[in-house]
CSV table of C-alpha atoms in Angstrom, one decimal:
chain,number,residue,atom,x,y,z
A,1,MET,CA,-43.2,69.2,20.0
A,2,ALA,CA,-42.5,65.4,20.2
A,3,ALA,CA,-39.8,65.7,17.5
A,4,ALA,CA,-38.1,68.5,19.4
A,5,THR,CA,-38.1,66.5,22.6
A,6,ALA,CA,-36.6,63.4,20.9
A,7,ALA,CA,-33.8,65.5,19.4
A,8,THR,CA,-33.0,67.0,22.8
A,9,ALA,CA,-32.9,63.6,24.4
A,10,THR,CA,-30.5,62.2,21.7
A,11,PHE,CA,-28.2,65.2,22.1
A,12,ALA,CA,-28.1,64.7,25.9
A,13,VAL,CA,-27.2,61.0,25.7
A,14,SER,CA,-24.5,61.7,23.2
A,15,LYS,CA,-23.0,64.4,25.4
A,16,LEU,CA,-23.2,62.1,28.4
A,17,VAL,CA,-21.3,59.2,26.6
A,18,ALA,CA,-18.6,61.5,25.3
A,19,SER,CA,-17.9,63.1,28.7
A,20,SER,CA,-18.0,59.8,30.7
A,21,SER,CA,-15.4,57.9,28.7
A,22,PRO,CA,-13.0,59.3,26.2
A,23,LYS,CA,-12.5,55.8,24.7
A,24,LEU,CA,-16.1,55.6,23.6
A,25,LYS,CA,-16.2,57.6,20.4
A,26,GLN,CA,-19.0,55.8,18.7
A,27,PRO,CA,-21.1,58.0,16.3
A,28,LEU,CA,-24.7,58.7,17.1
A,29,SER,CA,-25.7,56.1,14.5
A,30,PHE,CA,-25.3,53.3,17.1
A,31,LEU,CA,-28.5,54.7,18.7
A,32,SER,CA,-30.5,54.3,15.6
A,33,THR,CA,-32.7,51.2,15.2
A,34,ARG,CA,-32.1,51.2,11.4
A,35,ARG,CA,-28.8,49.4,10.7
A,36,ASN,CA,-27.3,48.4,7.4
A,37,THR,CA,-26.9,44.7,8.1
A,38,SER,CA,-25.6,44.0,4.6
A,39,SER,CA,-22.5,46.3,5.1
A,40,LEU,CA,-21.9,44.6,8.4
A,41,PHE,CA,-21.7,41.1,7.0
A,42,SER,CA,-19.8,42.2,3.8
A,43,SER,CA,-17.0,43.9,5.9
A,44,SER,CA,-16.8,40.8,8.1
A,45,PHE,CA,-16.3,38.4,5.3
A,46,ALA,CA,-13.9,40.7,3.5
A,47,SER,CA,-11.5,40.6,6.4
A,48,SER,CA,-11.6,36.7,6.5
A,49,PRO,CA,-11.3,35.3,2.9
A,50,LEU,CA,-12.9,31.9,2.3
A,51,ARG,CA,-10.6,28.9,2.2
A,52,ARG,CA,-10.9,26.1,-0.2
A,53,PRO,CA,-11.5,22.7,1.4
A,54,GLN,CA,-8.4,20.5,1.4
A,55,SER,CA,-8.6,17.2,-0.3
A,56,LEU,CA,-8.3,14.1,1.9
A,57,ARG,CA,-5.3,11.8,1.6
A,58,PHE,CA,-5.5,8.2,2.2
A,59,SER,CA,-2.6,5.9,2.9
A,60,THR,CA,-2.8,2.1,2.9
A,61,VAL,CA,-1.2,0.3,5.8
A,62,PRO,CA,-0.2,-3.2,4.8
A,63,LYS,CA,-1.6,-6.1,6.9
A,64,ILE,CA,0.7,-7.9,9.3
A,65,SER,CA,-1.2,-11.2,9.4
A,66,ALA,CA,-2.1,-13.6,6.6
A,67,ILE,CA,-4.8,-16.2,6.0
A,68,ILE,CA,-2.2,-19.0,5.5
A,69,SER,CA,-0.2,-20.3,8.4
A,70,VAL,CA,2.1,-23.2,9.3
A,71,GLY,CA,0.3,-26.5,9.2
A,72,ASP,CA,-2.2,-25.3,6.5
A,73,LYS,CA,-2.6,-26.9,3.1
A,74,LEU,CA,-1.8,-24.5,0.3
A,75,PRO,CA,-4.9,-23.5,-1.6
A,76,ASP,CA,-5.0,-24.4,-5.2
A,77,ALA,CA,-4.7,-21.9,-8.0
A,78,THR,CA,-3.5,-21.8,-11.6
A,79,LEU,CA,-0.2,-20.1,-12.3
A,80,SER,CA,1.4,-19.5,-15.7
A,81,TYR,CA,4.8,-19.1,-17.4
A,82,LEU,CA,6.3,-18.9,-20.9
A,83,ASP,CA,8.5,-21.9,-21.8
A,84,SER,CA,11.7,-21.7,-23.9
A,85,ALA,CA,9.6,-21.6,-27.1
A,86,ASP,CA,7.5,-18.7,-25.7
A,87,GLU,CA,4.5,-21.0,-25.4
A,88,LEU,CA,2.2,-20.2,-22.5
A,89,GLN,CA,2.1,-23.0,-19.9
A,90,THR,CA,0.1,-23.4,-16.8
A,91,VAL,CA,0.6,-25.2,-13.6
A,92,SER,CA,-1.6,-25.6,-10.5
A,93,VAL,CA,-0.3,-25.1,-7.0
A,94,ALA,CA,-1.6,-28.6,-6.2
A,95,GLU,CA,0.3,-30.1,-9.1
A,96,PHE,CA,3.5,-28.2,-8.3
A,97,THR,CA,3.6,-29.2,-4.6
A,98,ALA,CA,2.1,-32.7,-4.6
A,99,ASN,CA,4.3,-35.4,-3.1
A,100,LYS,CA,7.3,-33.1,-3.1
A,101,LYS,CA,9.3,-30.8,-0.9
A,102,THR,CA,8.9,-27.4,-2.4
A,103,ILE,CA,9.7,-23.7,-1.8
A,104,LEU,CA,7.5,-20.9,-2.9
A,105,ILE,CA,8.8,-17.3,-2.7
A,106,ALA,CA,6.9,-14.2,-3.6
A,107,VAL,CA,8.0,-10.8,-4.5
A,108,PRO,CA,6.1,-7.5,-4.8
A,109,GLY,CA,7.2,-7.0,-8.4
A,110,ALA,CA,9.5,-8.2,-11.2
A,111,PHE,CA,12.4,-5.8,-12.0
A,112,THR,CA,12.0,-4.0,-8.6
A,113,PRO,CA,15.4,-3.4,-6.8
A,114,THR,CA,15.2,-5.6,-3.7
A,115,CYS,CA,13.6,-8.5,-5.7
A,116,SER,CA,16.1,-8.3,-8.5
A,117,GLN,CA,19.3,-7.7,-6.5
A,118,LYS,CA,18.7,-9.8,-3.3
A,119,HIS,CA,15.6,-11.9,-3.0
A,120,LEU,CA,15.4,-14.0,-6.2
A,121,PRO,CA,19.2,-14.2,-6.8
A,122,GLY,CA,19.7,-15.5,-3.3
A,123,PHE,CA,17.5,-18.6,-4.0
A,124,VAL,CA,19.2,-19.1,-7.4
A,125,GLU,CA,22.6,-19.1,-5.7
A,126,LYS,CA,21.5,-21.4,-2.9
A,127,ALA,CA,19.5,-23.8,-5.1
A,128,ALA,CA,22.1,-26.6,-4.8
A,129,GLU,CA,22.1,-26.3,-1.0
A,130,PHE,CA,18.3,-26.6,-0.9
A,131,LYS,CA,18.5,-29.6,-3.2
A,132,ALA,CA,21.0,-31.2,-0.7
A,133,LYS,CA,18.3,-30.7,2.0
A,134,GLY,CA,15.8,-32.7,-0.1
A,135,VAL,CA,14.0,-29.8,-1.8
A,136,ASP,CA,12.6,-30.9,-5.1
A,137,ALA,CA,11.5,-27.5,-6.7
A,138,ILE,CA,11.7,-23.8,-6.1
A,139,ALA,CA,9.2,-21.3,-7.6
A,140,CYS,CA,9.1,-17.5,-7.5
A,141,ILE,CA,5.6,-16.0,-7.7
A,142,SER,CA,4.7,-12.4,-8.5
A,143,VAL,CA,1.5,-10.6,-9.5
A,144,ASN,CA,2.9,-9.8,-12.9
A,145,ASP,CA,2.0,-11.2,-16.3
A,146,ALA,CA,3.8,-14.2,-17.8
A,147,PHE,CA,5.6,-12.0,-20.4
A,148,VAL,CA,7.1,-9.8,-17.7
A,149,MET,CA,8.2,-12.8,-15.7
A,150,LYS,CA,9.9,-14.3,-18.8
A,151,ALA,CA,11.7,-11.0,-19.5
A,152,TRP,CA,12.8,-10.8,-15.9
A,153,LYS,CA,14.1,-14.4,-15.9
A,154,GLU,CA,16.2,-13.6,-19.0
A,155,ASN,CA,17.4,-10.3,-17.6
A,156,LEU,CA,18.7,-12.0,-14.5
A,157,LYS,CA,20.0,-15.0,-16.4
A,158,VAL,CA,18.0,-17.5,-14.3
A,159,GLY,CA,18.2,-21.1,-15.4
A,160,ASP,CA,16.3,-24.1,-14.2
A,161,GLU,CA,17.2,-23.4,-10.6
A,162,VAL,CA,14.0,-21.4,-9.9
A,163,LEU,CA,10.7,-21.5,-11.9
A,164,LEU,CA,9.3,-18.0,-12.3
A,165,LEU,CA,5.5,-18.1,-12.1
A,166,SER,CA,2.9,-15.5,-12.9
A,167,ASP,CA,-0.1,-14.9,-10.6
A,168,GLY,CA,-1.3,-12.3,-13.0
A,169,ASN,CA,-4.8,-11.8,-11.5
A,170,GLY,CA,-3.6,-12.3,-7.9
A,171,ASP,CA,-5.8,-15.3,-7.3
A,172,PHE,CA,-3.3,-17.3,-5.3
A,173,THR,CA,-2.1,-14.2,-3.5
A,174,ARG,CA,-5.6,-13.4,-2.3
A,175,ALA,CA,-6.3,-17.0,-1.4
A,176,ILE,CA,-3.4,-17.0,1.1
A,177,GLY,CA,-4.2,-13.5,2.3
A,178,CYS,CA,-0.9,-11.9,1.2
A,179,GLU,CA,-2.2,-8.9,-0.8
A,180,LEU,CA,-0.1,-5.8,-0.7
A,181,ASP,CA,-2.0,-2.7,-1.7
A,182,LEU,CA,0.4,-0.1,-3.1
A,183,SER,CA,-2.3,1.9,-4.9
A,184,ASP,CA,-1.4,5.1,-3.0
A,185,LYS,CA,2.2,5.0,-4.3
A,186,PRO,CA,2.9,7.1,-7.4
A,187,ILE,CA,5.0,4.4,-9.0
A,188,GLY,CA,1.8,2.6,-10.1
A,189,LEU,CA,2.2,-0.9,-8.7
A,190,GLY,CA,-1.4,-1.3,-7.6
A,191,VAL,CA,-2.2,-4.5,-5.7
A,192,ARG,CA,0.7,-6.9,-5.5
A,193,SER,CA,2.0,-9.7,-3.2
A,194,ARG,CA,3.7,-9.3,0.1
A,195,ARG,CA,7.2,-10.8,0.2
A,196,TYR,CA,7.5,-14.2,1.7
A,197,ALA,CA,9.3,-17.6,1.6
A,198,ILE,CA,7.3,-20.8,2.2
A,199,TYR,CA,8.7,-24.3,2.6
A,200,ALA,CA,6.0,-27.0,2.1
A,201,GLU,CA,5.9,-30.7,2.1
A,202,ASP,CA,3.2,-32.3,0.0
A,203,GLY,CA,1.5,-28.9,-0.2
A,204,VAL,CA,1.4,-28.5,3.6
A,205,VAL,CA,3.2,-25.4,5.0
A,206,LYS,CA,6.1,-26.3,7.3
A,207,THR,CA,7.8,-22.9,7.4
A,208,LEU,CA,6.4,-19.5,6.6
A,209,ASN,CA,8.7,-16.5,6.6
A,210,LEU,CA,6.3,-13.6,5.9
A,211,GLU,CA,7.5,-10.0,5.6
A,212,GLU,CA,5.6,-6.8,6.5
A,213,GLY,CA,4.8,-5.4,3.1
A,214,GLY,CA,7.8,-5.4,0.8
A,215,ALA,CA,10.4,-5.5,3.6
A,216,PHE,CA,13.3,-8.0,3.3
A,217,ASN,CA,14.2,-9.1,6.8
A,218,VAL,CA,13.2,-12.8,7.2
A,219,SER,CA,12.5,-14.2,3.8
A,220,SER,CA,16.0,-14.6,2.3
A,221,ALA,CA,17.5,-17.9,1.1
A,222,GLU,CA,19.8,-17.9,4.1
A,223,ASP,CA,16.9,-17.5,6.6
A,224,LEU,CA,15.0,-20.4,5.0
A,225,LEU,CA,18.0,-22.7,4.9
A,226,LYS,CA,18.3,-22.3,8.6
A,227,ALA,CA,14.7,-23.1,9.2
A,228,ILE,CA,14.5,-26.4,7.3
């Protein structure tokens, strides 16, 4: 008797839904309390395929400021070079600058285009003009090993006008706060030095022309000649 009454009620509700709204054409199974939840979730995920998480990309923005500034004493560090007999020589920054008027320029890398075509050649060409202004010595520093610096010197046919010095471990570059992190670049330069030109008297910075990263806007030989 109870079963017959339930069946009659179900039929009545179904008929009422169908007659009241033609858009509602749900099967009677929606009235059932037993639902296949597994088929519900599987159909939902099937229509929305899983996406693989995207890897994060990091880019290093070069710093604009530096530890060193005009009026500061240059920190000491040991730099190296190969002499004409290919013997390794070392010189300290203190020794190179003591009781002299000196110029220190830095480049992001030996053999790189701007450094090879403009920055270093400009100081080689203007060496006599700097000497006329009382400059005793000019050095070009790069975070490259001494062998690379010697090969670069020979490639550009640089004589005694500019001494090419290796800051191979970046000790001096870090000491003055001029690191340039190029680790996110595919060319493989790693951490180098920002481009700059420093004029110092007895190791004290008198002029600092510091570039943003490897730019070449204020550190040319012509710019420094105007400043001293």
